[in-house]
Short mmCIF file of C-alpha atoms and ligand atoms in Angstrom, two decimals:
data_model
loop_
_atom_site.label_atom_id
_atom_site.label_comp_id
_atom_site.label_asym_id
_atom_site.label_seq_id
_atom_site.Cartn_x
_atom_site.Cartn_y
_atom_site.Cartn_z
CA UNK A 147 -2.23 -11.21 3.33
CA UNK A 148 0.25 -8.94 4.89
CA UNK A 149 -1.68 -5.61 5.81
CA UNK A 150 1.05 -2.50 6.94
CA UNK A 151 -0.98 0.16 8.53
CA UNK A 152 -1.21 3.50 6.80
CA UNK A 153 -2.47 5.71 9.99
CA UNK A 154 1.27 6.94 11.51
CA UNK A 155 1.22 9.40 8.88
CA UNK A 156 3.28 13.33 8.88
CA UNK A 157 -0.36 14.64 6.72
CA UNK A 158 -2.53 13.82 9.52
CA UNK A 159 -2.98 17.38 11.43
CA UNK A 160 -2.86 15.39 15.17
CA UNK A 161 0.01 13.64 14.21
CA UNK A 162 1.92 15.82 12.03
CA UNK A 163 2.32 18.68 14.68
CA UNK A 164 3.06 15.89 17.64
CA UNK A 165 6.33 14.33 15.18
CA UNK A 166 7.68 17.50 14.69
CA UNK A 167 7.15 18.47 18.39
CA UNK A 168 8.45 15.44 19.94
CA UNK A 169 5.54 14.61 21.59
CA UNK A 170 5.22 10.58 21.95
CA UNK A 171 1.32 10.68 23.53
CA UNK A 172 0.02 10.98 19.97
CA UNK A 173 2.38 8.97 18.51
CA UNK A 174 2.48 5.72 20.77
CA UNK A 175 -1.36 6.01 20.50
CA UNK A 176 -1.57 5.28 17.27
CA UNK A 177 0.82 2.92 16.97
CA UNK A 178 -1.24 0.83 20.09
CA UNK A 179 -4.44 1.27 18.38
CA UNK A 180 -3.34 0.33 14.78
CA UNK A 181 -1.63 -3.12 16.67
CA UNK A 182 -4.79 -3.23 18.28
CA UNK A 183 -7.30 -3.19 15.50
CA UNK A 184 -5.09 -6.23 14.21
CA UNK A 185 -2.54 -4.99 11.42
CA UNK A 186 0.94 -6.66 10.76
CA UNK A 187 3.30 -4.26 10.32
CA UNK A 188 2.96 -0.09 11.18
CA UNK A 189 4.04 2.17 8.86
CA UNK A 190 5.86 5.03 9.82
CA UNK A 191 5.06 7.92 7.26
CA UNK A 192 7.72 11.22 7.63
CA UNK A 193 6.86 12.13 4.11
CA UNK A 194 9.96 13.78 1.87
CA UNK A 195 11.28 15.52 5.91
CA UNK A 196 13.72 17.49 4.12
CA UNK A 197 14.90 19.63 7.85
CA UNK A 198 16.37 17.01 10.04
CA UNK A 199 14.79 14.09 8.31
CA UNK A 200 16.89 12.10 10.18
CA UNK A 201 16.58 12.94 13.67
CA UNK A 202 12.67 13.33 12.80
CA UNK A 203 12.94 9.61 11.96
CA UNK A 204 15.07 7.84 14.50
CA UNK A 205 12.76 9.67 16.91
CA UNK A 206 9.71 8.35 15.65
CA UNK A 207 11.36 4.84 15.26
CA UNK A 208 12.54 4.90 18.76
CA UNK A 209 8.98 6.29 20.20
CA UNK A 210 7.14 3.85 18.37
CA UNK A 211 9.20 0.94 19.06
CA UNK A 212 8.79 1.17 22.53
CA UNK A 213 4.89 0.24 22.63
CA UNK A 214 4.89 -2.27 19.53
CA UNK A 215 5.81 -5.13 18.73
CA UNK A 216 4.61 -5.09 15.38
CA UNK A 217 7.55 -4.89 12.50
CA UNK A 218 7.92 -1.17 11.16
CA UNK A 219 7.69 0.10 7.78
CA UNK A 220 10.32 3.23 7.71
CA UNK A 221 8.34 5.27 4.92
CA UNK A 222 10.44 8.45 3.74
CA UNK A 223 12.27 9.55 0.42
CA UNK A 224 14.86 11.00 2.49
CA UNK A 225 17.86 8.91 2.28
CA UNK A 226 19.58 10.39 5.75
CA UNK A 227 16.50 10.07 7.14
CA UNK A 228 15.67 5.81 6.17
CA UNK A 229 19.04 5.22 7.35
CA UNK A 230 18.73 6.96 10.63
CA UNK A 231 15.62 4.99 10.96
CA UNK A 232 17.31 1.92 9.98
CA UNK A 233 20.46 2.32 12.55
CA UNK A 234 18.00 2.68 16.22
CA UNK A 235 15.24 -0.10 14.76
CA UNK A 236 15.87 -3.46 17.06
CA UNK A 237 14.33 -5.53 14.04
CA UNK A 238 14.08 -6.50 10.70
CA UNK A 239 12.48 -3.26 9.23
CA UNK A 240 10.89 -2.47 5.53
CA UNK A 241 12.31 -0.16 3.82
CA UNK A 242 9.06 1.84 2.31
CA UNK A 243 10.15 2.91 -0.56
CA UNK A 244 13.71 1.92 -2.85
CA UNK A 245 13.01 3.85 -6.88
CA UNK A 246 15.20 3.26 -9.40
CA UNK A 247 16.19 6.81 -8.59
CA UNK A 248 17.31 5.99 -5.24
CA UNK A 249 18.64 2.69 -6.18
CA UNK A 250 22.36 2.85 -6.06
CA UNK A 251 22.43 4.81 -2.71
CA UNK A 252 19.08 2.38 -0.73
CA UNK A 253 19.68 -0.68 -1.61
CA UNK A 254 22.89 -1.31 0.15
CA UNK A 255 20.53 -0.61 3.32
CA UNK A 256 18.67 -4.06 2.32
CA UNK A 257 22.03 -6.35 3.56
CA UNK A 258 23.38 -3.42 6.52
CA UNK A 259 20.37 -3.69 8.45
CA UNK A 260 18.74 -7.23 7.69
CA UNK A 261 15.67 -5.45 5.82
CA UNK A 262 12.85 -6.49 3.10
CA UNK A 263 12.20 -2.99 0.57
CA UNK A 264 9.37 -1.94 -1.15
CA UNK A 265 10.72 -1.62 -5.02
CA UNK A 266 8.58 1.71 -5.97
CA UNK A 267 7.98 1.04 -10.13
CA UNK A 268 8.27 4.99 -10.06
CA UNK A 269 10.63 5.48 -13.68
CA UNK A 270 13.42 7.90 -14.18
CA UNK A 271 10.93 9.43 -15.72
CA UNK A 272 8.04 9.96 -13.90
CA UNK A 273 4.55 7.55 -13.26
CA UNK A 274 4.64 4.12 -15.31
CA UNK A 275 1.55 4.47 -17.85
CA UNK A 276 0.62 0.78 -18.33
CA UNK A 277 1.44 -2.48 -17.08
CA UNK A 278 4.61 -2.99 -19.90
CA UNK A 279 6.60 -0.11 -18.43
CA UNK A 280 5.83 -1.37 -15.22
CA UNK A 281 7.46 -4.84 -15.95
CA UNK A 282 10.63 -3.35 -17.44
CA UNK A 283 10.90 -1.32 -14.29
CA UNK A 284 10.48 -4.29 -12.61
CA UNK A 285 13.39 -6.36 -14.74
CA UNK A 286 15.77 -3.26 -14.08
CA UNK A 287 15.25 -3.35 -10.30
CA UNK A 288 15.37 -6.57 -9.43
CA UNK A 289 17.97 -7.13 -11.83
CA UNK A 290 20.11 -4.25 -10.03
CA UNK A 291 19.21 -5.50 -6.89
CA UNK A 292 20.10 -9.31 -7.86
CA UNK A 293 23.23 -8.37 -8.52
CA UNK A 294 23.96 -6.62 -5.27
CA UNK A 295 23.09 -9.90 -3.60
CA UNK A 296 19.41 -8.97 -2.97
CA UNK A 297 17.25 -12.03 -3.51
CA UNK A 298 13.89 -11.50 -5.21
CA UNK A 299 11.86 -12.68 -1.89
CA UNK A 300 13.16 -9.83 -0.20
CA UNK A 301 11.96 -7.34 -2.98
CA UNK A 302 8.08 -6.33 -2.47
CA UNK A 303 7.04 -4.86 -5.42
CA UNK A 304 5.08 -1.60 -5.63
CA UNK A 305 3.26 -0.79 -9.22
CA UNK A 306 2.09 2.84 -7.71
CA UNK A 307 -1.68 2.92 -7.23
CA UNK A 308 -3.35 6.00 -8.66
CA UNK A 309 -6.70 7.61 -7.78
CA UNK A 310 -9.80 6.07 -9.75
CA UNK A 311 -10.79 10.31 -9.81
CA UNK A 312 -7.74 10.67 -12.52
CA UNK A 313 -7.48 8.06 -14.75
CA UNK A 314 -9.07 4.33 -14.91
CA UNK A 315 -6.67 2.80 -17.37
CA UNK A 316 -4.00 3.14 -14.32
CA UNK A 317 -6.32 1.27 -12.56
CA UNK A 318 -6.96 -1.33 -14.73
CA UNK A 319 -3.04 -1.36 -15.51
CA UNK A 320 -1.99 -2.09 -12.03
CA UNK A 321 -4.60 -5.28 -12.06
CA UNK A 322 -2.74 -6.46 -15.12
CA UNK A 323 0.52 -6.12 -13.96
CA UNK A 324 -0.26 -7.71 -10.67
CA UNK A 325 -1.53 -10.75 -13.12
CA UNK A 326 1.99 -10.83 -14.96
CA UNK A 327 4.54 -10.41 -11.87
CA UNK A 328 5.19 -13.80 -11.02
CA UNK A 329 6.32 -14.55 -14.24
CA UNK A 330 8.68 -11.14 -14.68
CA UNK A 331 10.16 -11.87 -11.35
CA UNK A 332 9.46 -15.16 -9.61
CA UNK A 333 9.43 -14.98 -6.01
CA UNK A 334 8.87 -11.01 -5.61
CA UNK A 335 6.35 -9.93 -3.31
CA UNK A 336 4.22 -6.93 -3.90
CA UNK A 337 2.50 -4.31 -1.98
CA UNK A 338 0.35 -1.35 -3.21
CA UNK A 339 -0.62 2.04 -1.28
CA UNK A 340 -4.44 0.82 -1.21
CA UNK A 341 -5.90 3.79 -0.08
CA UNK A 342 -4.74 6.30 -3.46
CA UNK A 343 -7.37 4.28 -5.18
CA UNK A 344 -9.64 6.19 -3.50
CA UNK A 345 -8.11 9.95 -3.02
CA UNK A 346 -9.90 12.78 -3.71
CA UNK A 347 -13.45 10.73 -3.76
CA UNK A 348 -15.73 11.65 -0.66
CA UNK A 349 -14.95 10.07 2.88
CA UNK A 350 -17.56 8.13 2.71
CA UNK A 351 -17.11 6.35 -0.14
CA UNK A 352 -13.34 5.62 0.25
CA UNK A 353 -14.15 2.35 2.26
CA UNK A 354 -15.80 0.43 -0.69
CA UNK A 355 -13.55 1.53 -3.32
CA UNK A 356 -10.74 0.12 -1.17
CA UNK A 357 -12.05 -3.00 -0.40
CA UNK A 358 -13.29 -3.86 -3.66
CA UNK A 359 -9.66 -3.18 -5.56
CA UNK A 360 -7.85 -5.46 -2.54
CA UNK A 361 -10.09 -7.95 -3.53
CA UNK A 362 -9.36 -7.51 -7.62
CA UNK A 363 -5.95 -7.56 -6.76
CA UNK A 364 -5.87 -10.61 -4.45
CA UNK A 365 -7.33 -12.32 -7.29
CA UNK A 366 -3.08 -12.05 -8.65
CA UNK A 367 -2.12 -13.49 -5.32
CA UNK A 368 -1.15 -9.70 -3.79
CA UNK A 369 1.03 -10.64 -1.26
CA UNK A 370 0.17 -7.14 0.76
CA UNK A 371 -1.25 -3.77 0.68
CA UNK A 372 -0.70 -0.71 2.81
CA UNK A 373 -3.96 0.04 4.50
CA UNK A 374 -6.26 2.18 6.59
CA UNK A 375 -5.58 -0.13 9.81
CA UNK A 376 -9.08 1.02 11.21
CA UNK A 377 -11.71 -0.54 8.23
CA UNK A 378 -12.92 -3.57 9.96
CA UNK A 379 -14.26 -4.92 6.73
CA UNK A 380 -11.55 -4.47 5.00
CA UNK A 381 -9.42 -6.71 7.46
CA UNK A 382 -12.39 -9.32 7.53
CA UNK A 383 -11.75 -9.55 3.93
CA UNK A 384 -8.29 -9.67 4.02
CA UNK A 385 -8.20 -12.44 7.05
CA UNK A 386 -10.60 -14.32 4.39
CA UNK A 387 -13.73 -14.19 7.04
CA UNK A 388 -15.62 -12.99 4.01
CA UNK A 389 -14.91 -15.76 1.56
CA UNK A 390 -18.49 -14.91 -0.63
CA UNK A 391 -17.79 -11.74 -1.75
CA UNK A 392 -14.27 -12.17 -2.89
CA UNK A 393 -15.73 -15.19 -4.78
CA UNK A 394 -18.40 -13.22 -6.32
CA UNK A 395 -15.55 -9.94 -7.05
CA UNK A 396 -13.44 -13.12 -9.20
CA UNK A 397 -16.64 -13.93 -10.57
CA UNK A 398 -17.28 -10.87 -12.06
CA UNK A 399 -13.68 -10.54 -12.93
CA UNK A 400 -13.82 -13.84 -15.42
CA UNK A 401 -16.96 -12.26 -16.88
CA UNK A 402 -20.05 -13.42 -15.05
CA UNK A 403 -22.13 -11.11 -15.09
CA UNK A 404 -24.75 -11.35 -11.41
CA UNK A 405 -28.82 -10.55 -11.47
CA UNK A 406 -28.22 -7.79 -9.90
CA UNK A 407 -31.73 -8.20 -8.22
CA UNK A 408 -30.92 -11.39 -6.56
CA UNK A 409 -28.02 -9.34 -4.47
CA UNK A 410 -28.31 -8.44 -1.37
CA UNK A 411 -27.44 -4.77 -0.63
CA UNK A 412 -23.72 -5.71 0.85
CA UNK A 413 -23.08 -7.74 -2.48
CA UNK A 414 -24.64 -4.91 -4.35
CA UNK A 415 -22.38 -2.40 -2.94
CA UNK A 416 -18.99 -4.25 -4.40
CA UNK A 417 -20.71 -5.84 -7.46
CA UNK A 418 -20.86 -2.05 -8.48
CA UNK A 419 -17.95 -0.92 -7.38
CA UNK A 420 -16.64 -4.05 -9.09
CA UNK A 421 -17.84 -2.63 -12.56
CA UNK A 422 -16.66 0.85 -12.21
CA UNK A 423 -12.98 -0.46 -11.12
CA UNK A 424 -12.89 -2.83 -14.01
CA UNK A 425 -13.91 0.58 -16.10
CA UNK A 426 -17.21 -1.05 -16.92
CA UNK A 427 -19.06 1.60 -15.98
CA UNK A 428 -17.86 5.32 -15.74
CA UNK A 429 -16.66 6.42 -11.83
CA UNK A 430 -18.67 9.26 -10.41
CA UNK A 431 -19.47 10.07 -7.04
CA UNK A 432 -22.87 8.48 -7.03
CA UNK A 433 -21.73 5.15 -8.80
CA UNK A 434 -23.29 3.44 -5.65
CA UNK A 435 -27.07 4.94 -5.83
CA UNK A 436 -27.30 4.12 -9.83
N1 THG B 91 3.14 3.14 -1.91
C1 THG B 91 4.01 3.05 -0.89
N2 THG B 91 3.95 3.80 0.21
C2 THG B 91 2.98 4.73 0.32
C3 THG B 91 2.03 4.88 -0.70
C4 THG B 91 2.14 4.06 -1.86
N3 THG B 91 2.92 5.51 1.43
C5 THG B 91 2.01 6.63 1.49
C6 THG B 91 0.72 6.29 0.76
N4 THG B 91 1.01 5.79 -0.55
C7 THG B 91 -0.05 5.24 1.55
N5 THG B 91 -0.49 5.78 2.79
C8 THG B 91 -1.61 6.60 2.89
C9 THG B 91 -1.87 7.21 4.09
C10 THG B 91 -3.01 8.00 4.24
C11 THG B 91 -3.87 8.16 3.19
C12 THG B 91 -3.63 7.54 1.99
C13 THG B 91 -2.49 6.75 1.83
C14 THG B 91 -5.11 8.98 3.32
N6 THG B 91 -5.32 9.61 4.46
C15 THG B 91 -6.51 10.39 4.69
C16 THG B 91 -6.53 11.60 3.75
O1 THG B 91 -5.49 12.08 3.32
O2 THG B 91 -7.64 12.07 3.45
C17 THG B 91 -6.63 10.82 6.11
C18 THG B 91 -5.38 11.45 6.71
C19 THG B 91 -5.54 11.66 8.20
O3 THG B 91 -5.26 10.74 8.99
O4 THG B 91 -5.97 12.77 8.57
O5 THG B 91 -5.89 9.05 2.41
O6 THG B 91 1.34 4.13 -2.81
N7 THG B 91 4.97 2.12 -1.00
#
């Protein structure tokens, strides 16, 4: 699997102030750790940059460049801004994210500047809410991209991970769609923002809701997932050092159901985590002591 680290990101409050100050120390940091620690691609995150997107984002391209290299994810919904990105990069970028809103204006970017995009399954109007709307969003955008001489292989397909916190049928919708996407659009690749599964849930138990959707969505052959570049498990798992416990996730996925007192705690933690992702038993924030 293709892991893009999430870390380069405007929200965080070292790096935030340090992009819109110029200042590279911060920057280049993480950008050398994240290669570091093993990830495949870095994502650089200027959120919606609405003043100067675009200097904001050829600056970060050009600091970041310069101590990796790791391909670069140019993450913004600021058309100036991806473009500026796109014109400094010296490789083959992708371009995180293309909507069907943004369609007509992005996607041109894809053959310009030799680039792979992310198709975000975010509708004209608003959040998919199952896995059908997310397949006709997927027909219309690779369609439209098709016929702008796009092929499908260059198209990674995002169905927009929400937080377990809101709203498990999302959750169980994006499994389902992952299940169905090679037969919408053969050849697509797909991606997924891994860490929303887990927003707004305490820091500490972040990491195992993570890991264990990854591995639920691996099971559909996810072809890569933006990621926390600094979970160690969670890259052991996706390098396929920890070939058990994705077995036993599958497992449980086709309906075995595990003696839970034969587990041992590390199998225990996902096995639960399994059943509150698959919405068979109710999320709360002490899922893991019960
Ligand atoms: N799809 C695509 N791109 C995306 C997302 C997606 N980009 C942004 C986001 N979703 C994925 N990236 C992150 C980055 C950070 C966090 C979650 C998702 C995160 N950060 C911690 C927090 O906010 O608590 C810590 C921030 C910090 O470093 O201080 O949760 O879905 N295509």
């Amino acid at each position: 699997m293709i892991l893009i680290g999430e870390n380069l990101n405007i929200m965080s409050q070292t790096l935030g102030p340090a992009m819109r100050g110029r200042d590279p120390g911060p920057v280049q940091e993480m950008a050398r750790m994240e290669t570091a620690a093993g990830i495949d691609y870095v994502d650089l995150n200027i959120g919606p940059a609405r003043k100067a997107g675009d200097e904001m984002m050829a600056w970060v391209v050009n600091t970041v460049q310069e101590v990796t290299d790791k391909p670069l994810s140019l993450d913004t919904t600021n058309i100036v801004a991806m473009e500026a990105g796109l014109k400094v990069y010296k490789g083959n970028a992708l371009i995180n994210s293309i909507s069907p809103a943004r369609a007509d204006e992005e996607m041109p970017f894809v053959g310009k500047y030799h680039a792979d995009m992310i198709g975000l399954l975010w509708g004209l109007d608003g959040m998919p809410r199952d896995a059908d709307e997310r397949a006709m969003l997927t027909m219309d955008l690779t369609m439209k991209a098709n016929a702008m001489g796009i092929p499908n292989e260059k198209i990674w397909i995002d169905p927009i991970v929400s937080p377990i916190s809101v709203e498990i049928n999302q959750v169980i919708a994006c499994v389902e769609f992952m299940s169905m996407l090679q037969e919408i659009a053969p050849g697509c690749k797909s991606t997924i923002g891994l860490s929303n599964i887990s927003n707004g849930t305490p820091t500490e138990l972040r990491p195992p809701l993570n890991r264990t959707y990854m591995i639920m969505l691996m099971k559909y052959g996810l072809h890569s997932a933006i990621v926390d570049a600094f979970d160690e498990e969670l890259i052991k798992v996706a390098r396929g050092e920890m070939p058990e416990i994705v077995s036993l996730v599958h497992r449980m996925m086709d309906g075995e159901k595990p003696d839970f007192s034969t587990l041992s705690p590390k199998e225990l933690e996902y096995a639960k985590t399994v059943r509150v992702l698959t919405g068979a038993a109710l999320y709360s924030h002490s899922w893991l002591e019960i």
